[in-house]
Amino acid sequence: MRQMKSLLAIALAMLMLVPSSLFASSHREAPITALDRTADVTDWYAFVSYDHPDRVTMILNVDPFLEPANGPNYFPFDPNVLYEMKVDNNQDGVEDVTFQFRFNTEIQQPGLFTGLVGGIAGIPPITALSGPGSEGLSLRQTYTVAMVKHGHYTCLSCNQTLYAVPSNVGPRTMPDYQSLFNQGIYDLGASVRVFAGTVDDPFFIDLGAAFDSLNFRMGVGGVLPSAEDADDTHNYAPDAVAGYNVNSIVLEVPIAMLTVDRKIHNANEKQSVIGTYGTTSRHRITVRRSPNPENDLGPFQQVQREGNPLINELIIGTGSKDRFSMDDPKNDAQFSNFFLNPVLATVFSSIGIPVAPAPRTDLLILAQYEPPICPGCGANNAGPVADLLRLNTGIAPTPVGSQKRLGFLAGDLAGFPNGRRPVDDVVDIAARAVAGIPVDGTKFGTAIGDGVQLNPEGYGSTFPYVMPANSGRDSVHIGPGQAGCTGQPNGICPVP
């Protein structure tokens, strides 16, 4: 009983740690990435692996709203971008362990009109990422994985060739896409696994309603009825991201590879807590030499980052978004004014939802390492105000089937904001934290939400936890007036 009370206390406090910006996902949130989509970080996830509680899985998703049918080149990773996963393990807001991913593109058949073809003109269907069955995989990408720790560079993939899984063109070209997806899972040894490729975008939101000044659909969204709020298995509003793909890098590593002392700790020890985020970077100088390939010079310059979902998109002012994207988390105190009086809270108040009064110092100061999420932290070792997705690796994963979309609000301690899993409904959780009005000191009483409760394409229950890409020939998107809202009469999504 004492342990349960302690865990519940951690749950409440972690919920209070959610910054006011966590209302959606970072899809094209800043001017610099609106013009540079391949370097746009759409989502960042970090959680204790469901089936390996001694490991952490991190997912870096980039390049938003990929239309599955958009050939002929589809959506390869950008060879000129450095993709990185960063971990702070000593509570100073600075990365201590970094994983780097670099991609290389090869054109196997330069005479083909498309990057992916099969089942016609004597070219067999694509059934493999390399060797026989890969003849139609003309545009093919390989990649490398490296770890940088204490200034020491270690190549984790040098003993094998890693292939990125291409987009799902359709059943004629790729008759067994699930097999291609599975071939993209690599064991690098020492309990490290990696996957990279185009996948179904796991994020879910009624994006149109959210960005139309929270113009939620009649009877759906805003303040949810209790029956809808308790339902994790149906969607009552259209998921604007349904049917779109995203490029995903997934890495699973032992917890001991990430902690400050290379040990596994229980939830009551500060050494169990890590702060994580993902970044994309480009060389400082790029020379366009058409028709010759571009020439990249100088050190890498960060283009985009994400820790918690959507600080940049819905909290940071447009004039500061690019600076936020390119700066380091340790310098986030410069953006404190956006947190002290979040516009989103003002919007909630204008539509009749009670919110905590400004200045919202609760949202600012709790962006640091503080107990109980970080036991033993605080006082002189809270670290700087920093946008980091903090994960207590000592909290065991919730079994698949028992996970709750509302994470801590539903008593699921392994969910957001203790890290983030694909199943976590960060839109609803964060909206309630923005309101900031607790009831009985245990939960937020106003059931704010958008009516989208899950990803209609589902979730992976084992590594890499993402789902295969939607078919270019057969995929569909879900919009108002269309089928796809399983919680509504006849499954039709509401229009008003």
XYZ file of C-alpha atoms in Angstrom:
496
model
C 0.000 0.000 0.000
C 2.837 2.383 0.864
C 4.469 1.672 -2.494
C 1.181 2.291 -4.317
C 0.704 5.639 -2.569
C 4.244 6.585 -3.500
C 3.642 5.713 -7.143
C 0.405 7.675 -7.200
C 2.224 10.666 -5.759
C 4.823 10.345 -8.517
C 1.993 10.132 -11.060
C 0.361 13.356 -9.917
C 3.628 15.236 -9.715
C 4.747 14.053 -13.138
C 1.471 15.213 -14.608
C 2.118 18.634 -13.137
C 5.449 18.597 -14.958
C 3.779 18.794 -18.363
C 4.702 22.096 -20.003
C 1.841 24.187 -21.335
C 2.770 23.559 -24.932
C 2.078 19.880 -25.103
C -1.097 20.023 -27.103
C -0.255 18.269 -30.314
C 2.707 17.132 -32.338
C 5.393 19.108 -34.112
C 4.230 18.853 -37.714
C 5.624 21.865 -39.657
C 5.671 24.068 -36.572
C 8.381 26.604 -37.403
C 9.182 28.721 -40.467
C 12.563 27.053 -40.907
C 11.106 23.538 -41.017
C 8.035 24.520 -43.036
C 10.592 25.096 -45.797
C 12.806 22.143 -44.877
C 10.480 19.208 -44.346
C 13.101 16.431 -44.333
C 14.711 18.032 -41.276
C 11.362 18.535 -39.514
C 11.064 16.445 -36.340
C 7.381 15.523 -36.101
C 7.445 13.421 -32.918
C 9.814 12.168 -30.251
C 9.086 9.112 -28.101
C 11.057 7.506 -25.269
C 9.797 4.689 -23.045
C 10.854 1.521 -21.271
C 10.457 -1.333 -23.772
C 7.265 -3.309 -23.270
C 8.851 -6.752 -23.508
C 12.350 -5.865 -22.273
C 12.064 -3.801 -19.063
C 15.856 -3.514 -18.907
C 15.893 -1.490 -22.152
C 14.691 1.875 -23.426
C 13.181 2.466 -26.861
C 13.527 5.869 -28.530
C 11.686 6.868 -31.698
C 12.579 9.869 -33.859
C 9.948 10.628 -36.506
C 10.681 13.160 -39.252
C 9.153 14.531 -42.469
C 5.429 15.067 -41.826
C 2.278 14.229 -43.787
C 3.822 11.863 -46.311
C 1.175 11.015 -48.891
C 1.656 7.264 -49.585
C 0.807 7.611 -53.297
C 3.224 10.463 -53.980
C 5.743 8.859 -56.363
C 7.965 8.496 -58.273
C 10.663 9.147 -55.667
C 8.517 8.844 -52.555
C 10.206 9.938 -49.335
C 13.748 8.774 -48.606
C 15.694 10.051 -45.615
C 17.882 13.046 -46.393
C 21.560 12.036 -46.769
C 22.558 15.621 -45.960
C 20.840 15.584 -42.554
C 22.421 14.314 -39.354
C 19.710 12.655 -37.258
C 20.458 12.390 -33.533
C 18.942 11.017 -30.324
C 20.281 12.716 -27.191
C 20.218 11.710 -23.528
C 21.043 13.796 -20.445
C 21.780 11.500 -17.485
C 23.179 13.864 -14.849
C 20.391 16.460 -14.705
C 22.336 19.381 -16.195
C 20.243 19.731 -19.359
C 23.200 18.841 -21.589
C 23.433 15.625 -23.573
C 25.792 12.965 -22.196
C 24.999 10.175 -24.650
C 24.219 10.803 -28.321
C 23.217 8.351 -31.033
C 23.866 9.471 -34.604
C 22.263 8.234 -37.828
C 23.537 9.019 -41.342
C 21.915 7.840 -44.572
C 23.298 7.156 -48.030
C 21.216 6.905 -51.212
C 22.086 4.682 -54.151
C 20.312 4.377 -57.509
C 20.630 0.767 -58.638
C 18.869 1.202 -61.995
C 19.217 4.792 -63.210
C 17.212 4.045 -66.362
C 13.978 3.323 -64.454
C 11.293 6.008 -64.392
C 10.583 5.485 -60.702
C 12.528 4.613 -57.599
C 10.364 1.588 -56.780
C 8.856 -0.779 -59.365
C 8.070 -4.487 -59.592
C 5.811 -7.087 -61.165
C 6.070 -5.563 -64.679
C 8.522 -5.290 -67.594
C 10.445 -8.342 -66.479
C 11.254 -6.830 -63.077
C 10.149 -9.128 -60.241
C 8.128 -7.786 -57.322
C 10.163 -6.286 -54.507
C 10.450 -8.964 -51.833
C 13.828 -8.165 -50.295
C 15.882 -5.137 -49.251
C 19.011 -6.605 -50.845
C 19.966 -9.505 -53.115
C 17.419 -11.441 -55.208
C 14.019 -9.798 -54.979
C 15.438 -6.282 -54.651
C 15.941 -5.608 -58.371
C 13.021 -3.166 -58.456
C 14.309 -1.306 -55.418
C 16.211 1.183 -57.526
C 16.265 4.036 -55.015
C 17.714 2.276 -51.980
C 19.125 3.672 -48.762
C 21.668 2.344 -46.315
C 22.521 3.947 -42.987
C 24.946 3.855 -40.100
C 24.458 4.064 -36.331
C 27.051 5.508 -33.968
C 27.232 6.429 -30.296
C 29.099 9.434 -28.905
C 29.775 9.295 -25.169
C 32.256 11.434 -23.252
C 33.625 12.585 -26.587
C 34.334 9.027 -27.696
C 32.824 7.902 -31.026
C 31.746 4.262 -31.359
C 30.319 2.818 -34.562
C 27.521 0.440 -33.598
C 26.706 -0.786 -37.098
C 30.082 -1.207 -38.769
C 29.846 -5.001 -38.830
C 26.792 -5.074 -41.097
C 24.936 -3.151 -43.806
C 21.660 -1.599 -42.660
C 18.893 -0.917 -45.182
C 16.044 1.539 -44.649
C 12.574 0.170 -45.404
C 11.083 2.006 -48.415
C 7.594 3.408 -48.743
C 4.756 0.954 -49.421
C 4.050 1.506 -53.107
C 1.258 -1.074 -53.378
C 0.445 -4.794 -53.694
C 1.771 -5.343 -57.211
C 5.138 -3.786 -56.498
C 5.423 -5.106 -52.933
C 3.089 -8.114 -52.482
C 4.347 -8.834 -48.938
C 5.194 -5.465 -47.452
C 5.067 -6.852 -43.908
C 8.016 -9.072 -44.795
C 10.008 -6.059 -46.043
C 9.136 -4.239 -42.834
C 10.391 -7.142 -40.734
C 13.626 -7.320 -42.743
C 14.323 -3.755 -41.645
C 14.779 -4.791 -37.984
C 18.465 -5.248 -37.145
C 20.195 -6.656 -34.079
C 23.462 -4.774 -33.551
C 24.579 -6.926 -30.630
C 24.800 -6.086 -26.920
C 20.950 -5.922 -26.772
C 20.839 -3.016 -29.244
C 18.228 -3.092 -32.007
C 17.474 -0.560 -34.743
C 14.913 0.096 -37.456
C 14.637 2.884 -40.021
C 12.052 3.370 -42.718
C 8.771 4.851 -43.836
C 5.918 3.883 -41.498
C 2.367 4.826 -40.586
C 2.363 8.080 -38.612
C 1.318 6.984 -35.097
C 0.197 10.453 -33.989
C -3.551 11.138 -33.764
C -5.494 14.416 -33.512
C -8.430 16.339 -34.995
C -5.927 18.774 -36.425
C -8.415 20.859 -38.382
C -10.532 21.553 -35.315
C -7.499 22.280 -33.130
C -6.021 24.886 -35.468
C -9.373 26.487 -36.265
C -9.060 28.203 -32.876
C -10.201 25.057 -31.030
C -13.371 24.865 -33.126
C -14.257 21.319 -32.068
C -17.109 19.480 -33.712
C -20.617 19.642 -32.301
C -20.957 17.184 -29.444
C -17.323 16.110 -29.845
C -14.245 17.758 -28.389
C -13.816 20.610 -25.980
C -15.159 19.068 -22.787
C -15.762 15.362 -23.423
C -18.815 13.519 -22.083
C -17.779 11.002 -19.436
C -18.578 7.992 -21.639
C -16.350 9.252 -24.443
C -13.587 10.248 -22.074
C -13.499 6.745 -20.605
C -13.402 5.086 -24.047
C -9.924 4.157 -25.308
C -11.167 2.034 -28.202
C -13.157 4.392 -30.466
C -12.697 7.672 -32.287
C -15.491 10.241 -32.110
C -13.849 12.780 -34.422
C -11.707 12.470 -37.568
C -8.017 11.734 -37.153
C -6.406 14.228 -39.535
C -3.161 12.234 -39.631
C -4.844 8.934 -40.553
C -3.528 7.395 -43.762
C -0.345 9.478 -43.826
C 3.157 8.117 -43.425
C 6.259 9.439 -41.697
C 9.942 8.519 -41.721
C 10.915 6.799 -38.501
C 14.170 5.848 -36.762
C 13.719 3.467 -33.833
C 16.508 2.478 -31.457
C 16.371 0.113 -28.489
C 19.306 0.102 -26.060
C 19.959 -1.248 -22.557
C 19.101 1.149 -19.739
C 22.637 0.656 -18.415
C 23.971 2.199 -21.619
C 22.156 5.430 -20.781
C 22.440 5.979 -17.034
C 25.222 8.030 -15.480
C 26.819 5.047 -13.715
C 25.866 2.345 -16.280
C 23.534 0.681 -13.773
C 19.809 -0.005 -13.532
C 18.091 1.868 -10.682
C 14.680 1.704 -9.067
C 12.107 4.485 -9.379
C 13.113 6.114 -6.082
C 16.691 6.870 -7.174
C 17.555 9.982 -9.145
C 20.032 7.997 -11.257
C 17.037 6.260 -12.860
C 15.878 9.498 -14.516
C 17.082 10.571 -17.937
C 16.152 13.571 -20.072
C 15.793 12.883 -23.792
C 15.264 14.704 -27.065
C 15.817 14.273 -30.802
C 17.450 16.638 -33.300
C 18.203 17.134 -36.970
C 21.207 19.103 -38.236
C 22.757 20.244 -41.524
C 26.241 21.373 -42.469
C 26.747 25.069 -41.825
C 27.576 25.724 -45.501
C 25.869 24.134 -48.511
C 26.999 24.954 -52.044
C 24.526 24.138 -54.838
C 26.535 23.007 -57.868
C 23.835 21.956 -60.313
C 24.020 19.768 -62.275
C 26.693 18.365 -59.971
C 25.859 17.170 -56.435
C 25.827 19.787 -53.700
C 28.946 20.345 -51.609
C 28.506 20.490 -47.795
C 31.135 22.216 -45.695
C 31.786 23.098 -42.088
C 30.371 21.756 -38.805
C 26.772 20.679 -38.373
C 24.188 23.301 -37.368
C 21.037 22.168 -35.583
C 17.845 22.736 -37.581
C 15.176 21.254 -35.339
C 14.675 19.568 -31.977
C 11.900 18.063 -29.935
C 11.671 16.841 -26.364
C 8.107 17.185 -25.155
C 5.529 17.277 -27.945
C 4.732 20.721 -29.276
C 6.336 23.361 -27.202
C 7.438 25.065 -30.412
C 4.216 24.707 -32.360
C 1.637 26.087 -29.958
C 3.484 28.045 -27.276
C 6.559 29.714 -28.743
C 5.772 32.886 -30.710
C 6.353 32.775 -34.454
C 9.179 35.285 -34.207
C 11.066 32.992 -31.821
C 10.289 29.584 -33.327
C 13.412 29.310 -35.460
C 15.638 30.386 -32.566
C 13.986 27.762 -30.361
C 14.501 25.104 -33.037
C 18.200 25.814 -33.410
C 19.111 26.418 -29.764
C 19.928 23.914 -27.010
C 17.499 22.901 -24.225
C 19.824 24.283 -21.553
C 19.074 27.807 -22.880
C 15.278 27.562 -22.725
C 14.960 30.115 -19.912
C 15.040 32.774 -22.647
C 11.563 31.618 -23.706
C 10.079 31.738 -20.201
C 7.598 34.521 -20.989
C 5.732 32.200 -23.341
C 5.212 29.764 -20.465
C 4.242 32.245 -17.766
C 1.109 33.298 -19.636
C 0.331 30.622 -22.245
C -2.063 31.747 -24.953
C -3.670 28.313 -25.024
C -4.845 28.713 -21.430
C -6.362 32.067 -22.367
C -8.214 30.412 -25.251
C -9.589 27.767 -22.882
C -10.812 30.491 -20.566
C -12.514 32.329 -23.445
C -14.638 29.282 -24.261
C -15.707 28.735 -20.673
C -13.137 26.208 -19.460
C -11.713 27.216 -16.059
C -7.937 27.609 -15.965
C -5.337 28.443 -13.365
C -4.468 32.154 -13.252
C -1.289 33.617 -14.735
C 1.602 33.816 -14.148
C 1.887 30.051 -14.586
C 5.057 29.528 -12.614
C 3.942 25.945 -12.031
C 4.506 25.211 -15.715
C 7.869 26.955 -15.808
C 9.679 25.742 -12.730
C 8.502 22.168 -13.186
C 10.342 21.983 -16.500
C 13.389 21.176 -14.405
C 14.567 18.031 -12.643
C 12.474 18.031 -9.485
C 11.196 15.394 -7.064
C 9.308 13.177 -7.181
C 9.949 12.525 -10.891
C 13.622 12.830 -10.041
C 14.062 11.702 -6.429
C 16.919 13.499 -4.749
C 16.916 16.331 -7.289
C 15.841 19.922 -6.765
C 17.456 22.691 -4.709
C 20.917 23.167 -6.213
C 20.811 20.316 -8.724
C 17.497 20.860 -10.543
C 19.334 21.811 -13.692
C 18.300 24.614 -16.043
C 14.804 25.099 -17.420
C 14.963 22.775 -20.425
C 12.596 21.102 -22.877
C 13.484 17.469 -22.211
C 11.200 14.455 -22.294
C 12.073 13.004 -18.888
C 11.839 9.270 -18.306
C 12.081 7.432 -15.004
C 13.558 4.141 -16.204
C 12.806 2.518 -12.843
C 9.056 2.473 -13.506
C 8.164 -0.842 -15.131
C 6.323 -0.851 -18.475
C 2.576 -1.396 -18.417
C 1.681 -4.639 -20.244
C 0.137 -4.327 -23.686
C -3.619 -4.543 -23.287
C -3.545 -2.713 -19.973
C -2.057 0.544 -21.273
C -4.255 3.624 -20.973
C -4.287 6.480 -23.470
C -4.489 9.022 -20.628
C -1.357 7.705 -18.946
C -1.121 9.040 -15.399
C -4.671 10.369 -15.430
C -5.833 6.775 -15.733
C -3.260 5.353 -13.289
C -0.930 4.093 -16.023
C 2.405 5.187 -14.554
C 4.485 4.081 -17.549
C 2.789 6.579 -19.865
C 3.142 10.232 -20.708
C 4.495 12.410 -19.189
C 6.859 9.723 -17.879
C 8.405 9.514 -21.304
C 5.982 9.020 -24.160
C 4.608 5.939 -25.933
C 2.770 5.868 -29.288
C -0.449 4.941 -27.464
C -0.389 8.042 -25.231
C -3.035 10.663 -26.030
C -0.796 13.663 -25.460
C -3.438 16.020 -26.861
C -5.965 15.290 -24.112
C -3.420 14.854 -21.303
C -1.611 18.081 -22.046
C -4.769 20.107 -22.561
C -5.851 19.226 -19.040
C -2.467 20.169 -17.662
C -2.723 23.542 -19.419
C -6.009 24.186 -17.628
C -4.142 23.450 -14.405
C -7.161 23.066 -12.104
C -6.829 19.876 -9.989
C -9.818 18.303 -8.259
C -9.287 16.758 -4.812
C -5.529 16.993 -5.437
C -5.594 13.817 -7.534
C -6.663 14.625 -11.090
C -7.715 17.380 -13.429
C -11.458 17.712 -13.335
C -12.203 19.213 -16.757
C -12.176 16.429 -19.361
C -10.742 18.476 -22.214
C -10.111 16.553 -25.425
C -10.588 16.441 -29.186
C -12.558 13.186 -29.441
C -9.722 11.325 -31.199
C -8.679 8.591 -28.800
C -6.391 6.340 -30.826
C -4.483 5.785 -34.043
C -6.938 3.925 -36.338
C -4.044 2.026 -37.962
C -3.139 0.564 -34.574
C 0.140 0.190 -32.695
C 3.026 -2.228 -32.599
C 3.209 -4.323 -29.446
C 6.883 -5.248 -29.904
C 9.950 -3.579 -31.391
C 9.924 -1.341 -33.421
C 6.461 -0.388 -32.054
C 5.537 1.507 -35.228
C 3.213 0.112 -37.910
C 4.085 -0.583 -41.568
C 3.574 2.259 -44.034
C 0.163 2.799 -45.592
C -0.238 1.551 -49.152
C 0.229 4.080 -51.924
C -2.453 2.389 -54.004
C -4.992 1.559 -51.330
C -4.614 3.968 -48.402
C -7.362 6.379 -47.381
C -7.532 9.472 -45.206
C -10.272 10.146 -42.668
C -12.137 13.440 -42.841
C -15.444 15.004 -41.797
C -18.407 13.236 -43.355
C -16.385 10.107 -44.069
C -16.291 6.715 -42.440
C -13.629 6.288 -39.784
C -15.132 7.510 -36.508
C -16.018 4.208 -34.878
C -17.682 5.894 -31.904
C -20.262 7.657 -34.072
C -23.479 6.371 -35.712
C -22.618 4.361 -38.836
C -18.975 5.221 -38.214
C -19.323 8.600 -39.970
C -17.194 11.463 -38.692
C -19.146 14.585 -37.693
C -18.939 17.630 -39.941
C -20.007 20.605 -37.765
